[in-house]
Amino acid sequence: MADDPENSVDRPTDDGDAGKPEKMFTLKKWNAVAMWSWDVECDICAICRVQVMDSCLRCQADNKRDVMGRQDCVVVWGECNHSFHHCCMSLWVKQNNRCPLCQQEWSIQRMGK
Amino acid sequence: MSAAKKYKPMDTTELHENTENIAACLKKAENVAPTAAAASSVGRSAFAAQNMNSASTNGERLPNFSKLGGSHGEIRTASTTSNLLNRMGAIHNSKPGDVKKIVIKNFKDKPTLPDNYSKDTYVKLEEAVIAIQLSKPIKYSLEELYQAVVNMCSHKMDAQLYAKLKELTEQHVKRNIKLKELTGGSMDKLILLEKINHWWLSFCQQMIMIRSIFLYMDRTYVLQNSTVHSIWDMGLDLFRIHFAQNSVVQKRTVDGLLTLIEKERQGSTVDRGLLKSLVRMLCDLQIYTSSFEEKFLDATNQLYKAESQRKMQELEVPEYLQHVNKRLAEENERLRHYLDSSTKHPLIYNVEKELLAEHLTSILQKGLDSLLEDNRLSDLTLLYGLLSRVKNGTSELCGNFNGFIKKKGRTIVIDPEKDKSMVQDLLDFKDKMDVIVRTCFEHNEKFTNSLREAFEFFINQRANKPAELIAKYVDMKLRSGNKGTTDEELEKTLDKIMVLFRFIHGKDVFEAFYKKDLAKRLLVGKSASVDSEKSMLSKLKQECGGGFTSKLEGMFKDMELSRDINIAFRGHALSNNRDVHNLDLCVSILTMGYWPTYAPTEVTMPPQFINPQQIFNKFYLEKHSGRKLQWQPTLGNCMLRAQFDAGPKELLVSLFQALVLLLFNDKPVLSYEEILAATLIEDGELRRTLQSLACGRARVITKTPKGREILDGDQFDFNNEFTNKLFRIKINQIQMKETNEEQKATEERVFQDRQYQIDAAIVRIMKMRKTLSHNLLITELFNQLTFPVKPADLKKRIESLIDRDYMERDKDNQNQYNYVA
């Protein structure tokens, strides 16, 4: 009981809480760094054999990224949860509407953005 | 009566002819006088004497004329008689019979006269010629002599006259040669030369005088006979024959000339007029080349050969070059003053050969390095100018210049102890050599290319390190706090650095280190100027293409996108009125693959970090579907507010430091084990973190026992007595060892990336060739790959590709590979 008043006196507080003791260290600002990547099971696009984080071969060759941003080279997932470059898959399904890995009927589950 | 008329016309014709002859003679005599006067001083004196004679006695002319007439008196008598008869005819026409008789007599008597006349004339002319040759007074007037020559030529006696004159000249020349020879044995060389010169000059004057007297013969007889020399040429010819035949006199003359020239070359003052006159004599005699020039060039060679060897030992190269320059100037002076112009090329060529070409290697080996090292611009300019005159001079200079750059550059690059100043030293060295090429070597393209080739050679003598240090140098320049440098100066410096970068073969090493440093500048906000960063990036793009810089550009784009995301997040947080309103959270979202690879780190974070992190995750992943975020604790930094007895402080710390400090809120005293268990920071990292907090300059916690090393049994307390004059205090993370480890890791990653490039090159080659032997494949790879590579590494890649069925060994030949389609 005697200790409590001492703490109050020793540690002046900026907060409105009169009775609450002030902490020794308070976090005020945090400059954080986070690395984003596609949430995929396999890093490699099975169609063009390039990592999904990079543009596909055709976009790299055409240097389309500068003009169209990253839209066409985002990742696309099928219902089977296999993922490819959207560019690569768009061309693939024109010939064969099946997943190149598991041969299931291709249906887009979601697209990265 | 008719007969009388016939006789009269004949008389008239004869008188007319005589009148014309006299007039012509007088005109030619007048022509001769000015020529003789202009010919020489001797001629003037003689002519003056003649004038005096004429002036003193007008009657003298008439007696001369009378004498000439008297020598063939009958002709004159006939003429006089004709005149008298003409007058008598006018008075007494009654005596035509007398005229007839007289005319007949004339015709009969003519043939008998020439013999006496020509003999007497020969004697007279001979006396005159001899008098001229002996520089004695002439008894007869020049006009009279000239007329005599005209008469002789007119009566077909020019050939004999010419032969006689030639004989007299030859005798005269012979006499003089013998005279000099007789007394030459004991005569001083200089005196001998002076006598010969005097004699030659006298001979020329004499020949000019004689030619004036015999001018009519020169104009008629000589021109009509192609085999006959002019009088002047005849004189020179006789002089040359006897002078050249008399080897003693000729040798002494030439030796005397060479002696004088040698004295002049040794610094004495000599009579250049004498030299000029005698050299001219040799030229006129057409024996300059055969008798003098050859010996002169030989003597020159010997002199300069000996001198150059002596001077090369005595003098330093700059002094030697100045000596050579002086000698060349002196020889050109000699050419200008008294040597024949035909000697110019062989003389200068020989001097250059003996003084420069023969010692080219010695000069360059002995002096070039010190001149380049000490930046002796004027001496180098002189060296280049002189060596340009010599065959292979500039080539040798260029080769040695190249060698110097390689040797000097290598010392800058190879020595690890000089790493700190390597790049600046290279830039200074390049500037220095550029100035030398531009200023001293006349911006010669060969030297520019040689400089470039040498730099490219030596800068790649050491693998990786130059590239790394150039990247660090760029980082230093682009980082904030780079004081005293204007944007313009920075731009110029970056341009110069690009020149060095262009020489580097391992550009991927540069990229890796540049990327790592760029990441630090961007994440910590230490970049001095966005414009400078973009400028550097465009230079790299221009140099290596878009592929090289696409990821670097992506890094800048990530920073821009991150700013937009954080603005949106702040709005989102305010509208939702979450707990984060007390925390200023700023997240940099990086695209994996653009940035250097950071090892994933798992640490335990308190709720102050976990809660806002989860909120941000949710916000971001709602906005970007299909993505995941991997947080990088090692890259974060924080600002903490701390309460001390002396007052509050703001601490700028790394995330790890923040994690440690926040633990003391719950418990003021903690052991090392407790901190480790609470944070799960990797052991080495944690020790460095605690060291920076407890043993650094700002000790916000205290360590028991005291010391600089962090041990397992250590205990840490919150330092309530902490004081510092600053309110905001930055506590640096200790990371020396980490830096070294980072460098090695970066190099390792570059090495890994290169394996892909090797594989790609092998596949490219095999796809093109289909079938190729092992040795040829290795050779082709060395040509294609731009970074240094070892045959053992190539072998491994080949085996790997065979395992992966890109290629196979030939079944029949183990040293041959086949491409598999």
PDB file of C-alpha atoms in Angstrom, chain B residues 136-271:
ATOM      1  CA  LYS B 136      96.572  40.764-113.920  1.00  0.00           C
ATOM      2  CA  PRO B 137      95.688  43.820-116.031  1.00  0.00           C
ATOM      3  CA  ILE B 138      94.508  43.202-119.567  1.00  0.00           C
ATOM      4  CA  LYS B 139      96.334  45.039-122.353  1.00  0.00           C
ATOM      5  CA  TYR B 140      93.344  45.167-124.651  1.00  0.00           C
ATOM      6  CA  SER B 141      89.905  46.584-124.106  1.00  0.00           C
ATOM      7  CA  LEU B 142      87.061  44.165-123.443  1.00  0.00           C
ATOM      8  CA  GLU B 143      85.153  45.578-126.374  1.00  0.00           C
ATOM      9  CA  GLU B 144      88.074  44.896-128.659  1.00  0.00           C
ATOM     10  CA  LEU B 145      88.376  41.345-127.367  1.00  0.00           C
ATOM     11  CA  TYR B 146      84.664  40.766-127.750  1.00  0.00           C
ATOM     12  CA  GLN B 147      84.871  41.971-131.356  1.00  0.00           C
ATOM     13  CA  ALA B 148      87.786  39.653-131.995  1.00  0.00           C
ATOM     14  CA  VAL B 149      85.717  36.692-130.855  1.00  0.00           C
ATOM     15  CA  VAL B 150      82.869  37.783-133.099  1.00  0.00           C
ATOM     16  CA  ASN B 151      85.211  37.981-136.068  1.00  0.00           C
ATOM     17  CA  MET B 152      86.670  34.573-135.405  1.00  0.00           C
ATOM     18  CA  CYS B 153      83.259  32.984-135.134  1.00  0.00           C
ATOM     19  CA  SER B 154      82.070  34.716-138.248  1.00  0.00           C
ATOM     20  CA  HIS B 155      84.910  33.172-140.224  1.00  0.00           C
ATOM     21  CA  LYS B 156      84.350  29.583-139.176  1.00  0.00           C
ATOM     22  CA  MET B 157      87.137  29.501-136.620  1.00  0.00           C
ATOM     23  CA  ASP B 158      84.904  29.086-133.529  1.00  0.00           C
ATOM     24  CA  ALA B 159      85.691  25.386-133.066  1.00  0.00           C
ATOM     25  CA  GLN B 160      89.398  26.003-132.835  1.00  0.00           C
ATOM     26  CA  LEU B 161      88.832  28.978-130.598  1.00  0.00           C
ATOM     27  CA  TYR B 162      86.676  26.920-128.227  1.00  0.00           C
ATOM     28  CA  ALA B 163      89.268  24.147-128.091  1.00  0.00           C
ATOM     29  CA  LYS B 164      91.972  26.661-127.348  1.00  0.00           C
ATOM     30  CA  LEU B 165      89.972  28.257-124.552  1.00  0.00           C
ATOM     31  CA  LYS B 166      89.267  24.863-123.016  1.00  0.00           C
ATOM     32  CA  GLU B 167      92.966  24.028-123.129  1.00  0.00           C
ATOM     33  CA  LEU B 168      93.894  27.243-121.358  1.00  0.00           C
ATOM     34  CA  THR B 169      91.264  26.675-118.659  1.00  0.00           C
ATOM     35  CA  GLU B 170      92.418  23.140-118.040  1.00  0.00           C
ATOM     36  CA  GLN B 171      96.031  24.197-117.685  1.00  0.00           C
ATOM     37  CA  HIS B 172      94.959  26.861-115.228  1.00  0.00           C
ATOM     38  CA  VAL B 173      92.965  24.412-113.100  1.00  0.00           C
ATOM     39  CA  LYS B 174      95.783  21.893-113.054  1.00  0.00           C
ATOM     40  CA  ARG B 175      98.280  24.500-112.007  1.00  0.00           C
ATOM     41  CA  ASN B 176      96.152  25.557-109.048  1.00  0.00           C
ATOM     42  CA  ILE B 177      95.466  22.021-107.882  1.00  0.00           C
ATOM     43  CA  LYS B 178      99.152  21.225-107.812  1.00  0.00           C
ATOM     44  CA  LEU B 179      99.946  24.473-106.104  1.00  0.00           C
ATOM     45  CA  LYS B 180      97.557  23.699-103.227  1.00  0.00           C
ATOM     46  CA  GLU B 181      98.683  20.132-103.050  1.00  0.00           C
ATOM     47  CA  LEU B 182     102.308  21.100-102.745  1.00  0.00           C
ATOM     48  CA  THR B 183     101.694  23.293 -99.762  1.00  0.00           C
ATOM     49  CA  GLY B 184      98.801  21.308 -98.288  1.00  0.00           C
ATOM     50  CA  GLY B 185     100.813  18.866 -96.255  1.00  0.00           C
ATOM     51  CA  SER B 186     101.697  21.233 -93.489  1.00  0.00           C
ATOM     52  CA  MET B 187      98.742  23.565 -93.791  1.00  0.00           C
ATOM     53  CA  ASP B 188      96.152  24.008 -91.081  1.00  0.00           C
ATOM     54  CA  LYS B 189      92.763  22.662 -92.086  1.00  0.00           C
ATOM     55  CA  LEU B 190      91.021  25.947 -91.638  1.00  0.00           C
ATOM     56  CA  ILE B 191      93.626  27.828 -93.664  1.00  0.00           C
ATOM     57  CA  LEU B 192      93.408  25.186 -96.338  1.00  0.00           C
ATOM     58  CA  LEU B 193      89.647  25.569 -96.529  1.00  0.00           C
ATOM     59  CA  GLU B 194      89.953  29.316 -96.736  1.00  0.00           C
ATOM     60  CA  LYS B 195      92.483  29.064 -99.558  1.00  0.00           C
ATOM     61  CA  ILE B 196      90.359  26.622-101.475  1.00  0.00           C
ATOM     62  CA  ASN B 197      87.343  28.842-100.967  1.00  0.00           C
ATOM     63  CA  HIS B 198      89.230  31.889-102.161  1.00  0.00           C
ATOM     64  CA  TRP B 199      90.495  30.022-105.153  1.00  0.00           C
ATOM     65  CA  TRP B 200      87.064  28.723-106.018  1.00  0.00           C
ATOM     66  CA  LEU B 201      85.514  32.162-105.755  1.00  0.00           C
ATOM     67  CA  SER B 202      88.285  33.601-107.901  1.00  0.00           C
ATOM     68  CA  PHE B 203      87.825  30.858-110.442  1.00  0.00           C
ATOM     69  CA  CYS B 204      84.130  31.630-110.659  1.00  0.00           C
ATOM     70  CA  GLN B 205      84.781  35.306-111.170  1.00  0.00           C
ATOM     71  CA  GLN B 206      87.360  34.527-113.820  1.00  0.00           C
ATOM     72  CA  MET B 207      84.999  32.228-115.667  1.00  0.00           C
ATOM     73  CA  ILE B 208      82.304  34.880-115.582  1.00  0.00           C
ATOM     74  CA  MET B 209      84.713  37.449-117.027  1.00  0.00           C
ATOM     75  CA  ILE B 210      85.924  35.041-119.686  1.00  0.00           C
ATOM     76  CA  ARG B 211      82.381  34.074-120.545  1.00  0.00           C
ATOM     77  CA  SER B 212      81.559  37.743-121.059  1.00  0.00           C
ATOM     78  CA  ILE B 213      84.347  38.090-123.576  1.00  0.00           C
ATOM     79  CA  PHE B 214      83.376  34.895-125.386  1.00  0.00           C
ATOM     80  CA  LEU B 215      79.640  35.538-125.094  1.00  0.00           C
ATOM     81  CA  TYR B 216      79.112  35.565-128.868  1.00  0.00           C
ATOM     82  CA  MET B 217      80.585  32.075-129.118  1.00  0.00           C
ATOM     83  CA  ASP B 218      78.334  30.897-126.268  1.00  0.00           C
ATOM     84  CA  ARG B 219      75.326  32.234-128.174  1.00  0.00           C
ATOM     85  CA  THR B 220      76.206  30.769-131.565  1.00  0.00           C
ATOM     86  CA  TYR B 221      78.712  27.956-131.698  1.00  0.00           C
ATOM     87  CA  VAL B 222      77.734  26.305-128.400  1.00  0.00           C
ATOM     88  CA  LEU B 223      74.023  26.424-129.076  1.00  0.00           C
ATOM     89  CA  GLN B 224      74.476  25.025-132.574  1.00  0.00           C
ATOM     90  CA  ASN B 225      76.415  22.003-131.305  1.00  0.00           C
ATOM     91  CA  SER B 226      74.641  19.810-128.771  1.00  0.00           C
ATOM     92  CA  THR B 227      77.820  17.985-127.811  1.00  0.00           C
ATOM     93  CA  VAL B 228      79.583  21.155-126.736  1.00  0.00           C
ATOM     94  CA  HIS B 229      79.272  22.515-123.187  1.00  0.00           C
ATOM     95  CA  SER B 230      78.704  26.145-122.493  1.00  0.00           C
ATOM     96  CA  ILE B 231      81.780  28.015-121.384  1.00  0.00           C
ATOM     97  CA  TRP B 232      80.617  28.085-117.780  1.00  0.00           C
ATOM     98  CA  ASP B 233      79.759  24.387-117.763  1.00  0.00           C
ATOM     99  CA  MET B 234      83.063  23.620-119.458  1.00  0.00           C
ATOM    100  CA  GLY B 235      84.897  25.435-116.688  1.00  0.00           C
ATOM    101  CA  LEU B 236      83.001  23.591-113.971  1.00  0.00           C
ATOM    102  CA  ASP B 237      83.547  20.322-115.770  1.00  0.00           C
ATOM    103  CA  LEU B 238      87.301  20.828-115.928  1.00  0.00           C
ATOM    104  CA  PHE B 239      87.404  21.943-112.313  1.00  0.00           C
ATOM    105  CA  ARG B 240      85.422  18.902-111.206  1.00  0.00           C
ATOM    106  CA  ILE B 241      87.528  16.470-113.240  1.00  0.00           C
ATOM    107  CA  HIS B 242      90.767  17.617-111.769  1.00  0.00           C
ATOM    108  CA  PHE B 243      89.467  18.332-108.294  1.00  0.00           C
ATOM    109  CA  ALA B 244      87.796  14.948-108.117  1.00  0.00           C
ATOM    110  CA  GLN B 245      90.795  13.188-109.618  1.00  0.00           C
ATOM    111  CA  ASN B 246      93.052  14.768-107.055  1.00  0.00           C
ATOM    112  CA  SER B 247      91.882  12.698-104.107  1.00  0.00           C
ATOM    113  CA  VAL B 248      94.279  14.409-101.726  1.00  0.00           C
ATOM    114  CA  VAL B 249      92.879  17.873-102.286  1.00  0.00           C
ATOM    115  CA  GLN B 250      89.320  16.650-102.361  1.00  0.00           C
ATOM    116  CA  LYS B 251      89.750  14.554 -99.241  1.00  0.00           C
ATOM    117  CA  ARG B 252      91.335  17.432 -97.386  1.00  0.00           C
ATOM    118  CA  THR B 253      88.528  19.709 -98.402  1.00  0.00           C
ATOM    119  CA  VAL B 254      85.851  17.319 -97.247  1.00  0.00           C
ATOM    120  CA  ASP B 255      87.718  16.479 -94.053  1.00  0.00           C
ATOM    121  CA  GLY B 256      88.103  20.152 -93.341  1.00  0.00           C
ATOM    122  CA  LEU B 257      84.393  20.712 -93.788  1.00  0.00           C
ATOM    123  CA  LEU B 258      83.556  17.785 -91.538  1.00  0.00           C
ATOM    124  CA  THR B 259      85.968  19.065 -88.906  1.00  0.00           C
ATOM    125  CA  LEU B 260      84.328  22.478 -88.913  1.00  0.00           C
ATOM    126  CA  ILE B 261      80.878  20.948 -88.613  1.00  0.00           C
ATOM    127  CA  GLU B 262      81.993  18.747 -85.758  1.00  0.00           C
ATOM    128  CA  LYS B 263      83.369  21.763 -83.942  1.00  0.00           C
ATOM    129  CA  GLU B 264      80.093  23.555 -84.395  1.00  0.00           C
ATOM    130  CA  ARG B 265      78.231  20.546 -83.066  1.00  0.00           C
ATOM    131  CA  GLN B 266      80.475  20.629 -80.032  1.00  0.00           C
ATOM    132  CA  GLY B 267      79.441  24.177 -79.338  1.00  0.00           C
ATOM    133  CA  SER B 268      82.141  26.246 -81.010  1.00  0.00           C
ATOM    134  CA  THR B 269      81.385  29.171 -83.270  1.00  0.00           C
ATOM    135  CA  VAL B 270      82.559  28.558 -86.824  1.00  0.00           C
ATOM    136  CA  ASP B 271      82.582  30.518 -90.069  1.00  0.00           C
TER     137      ASP B 271
END
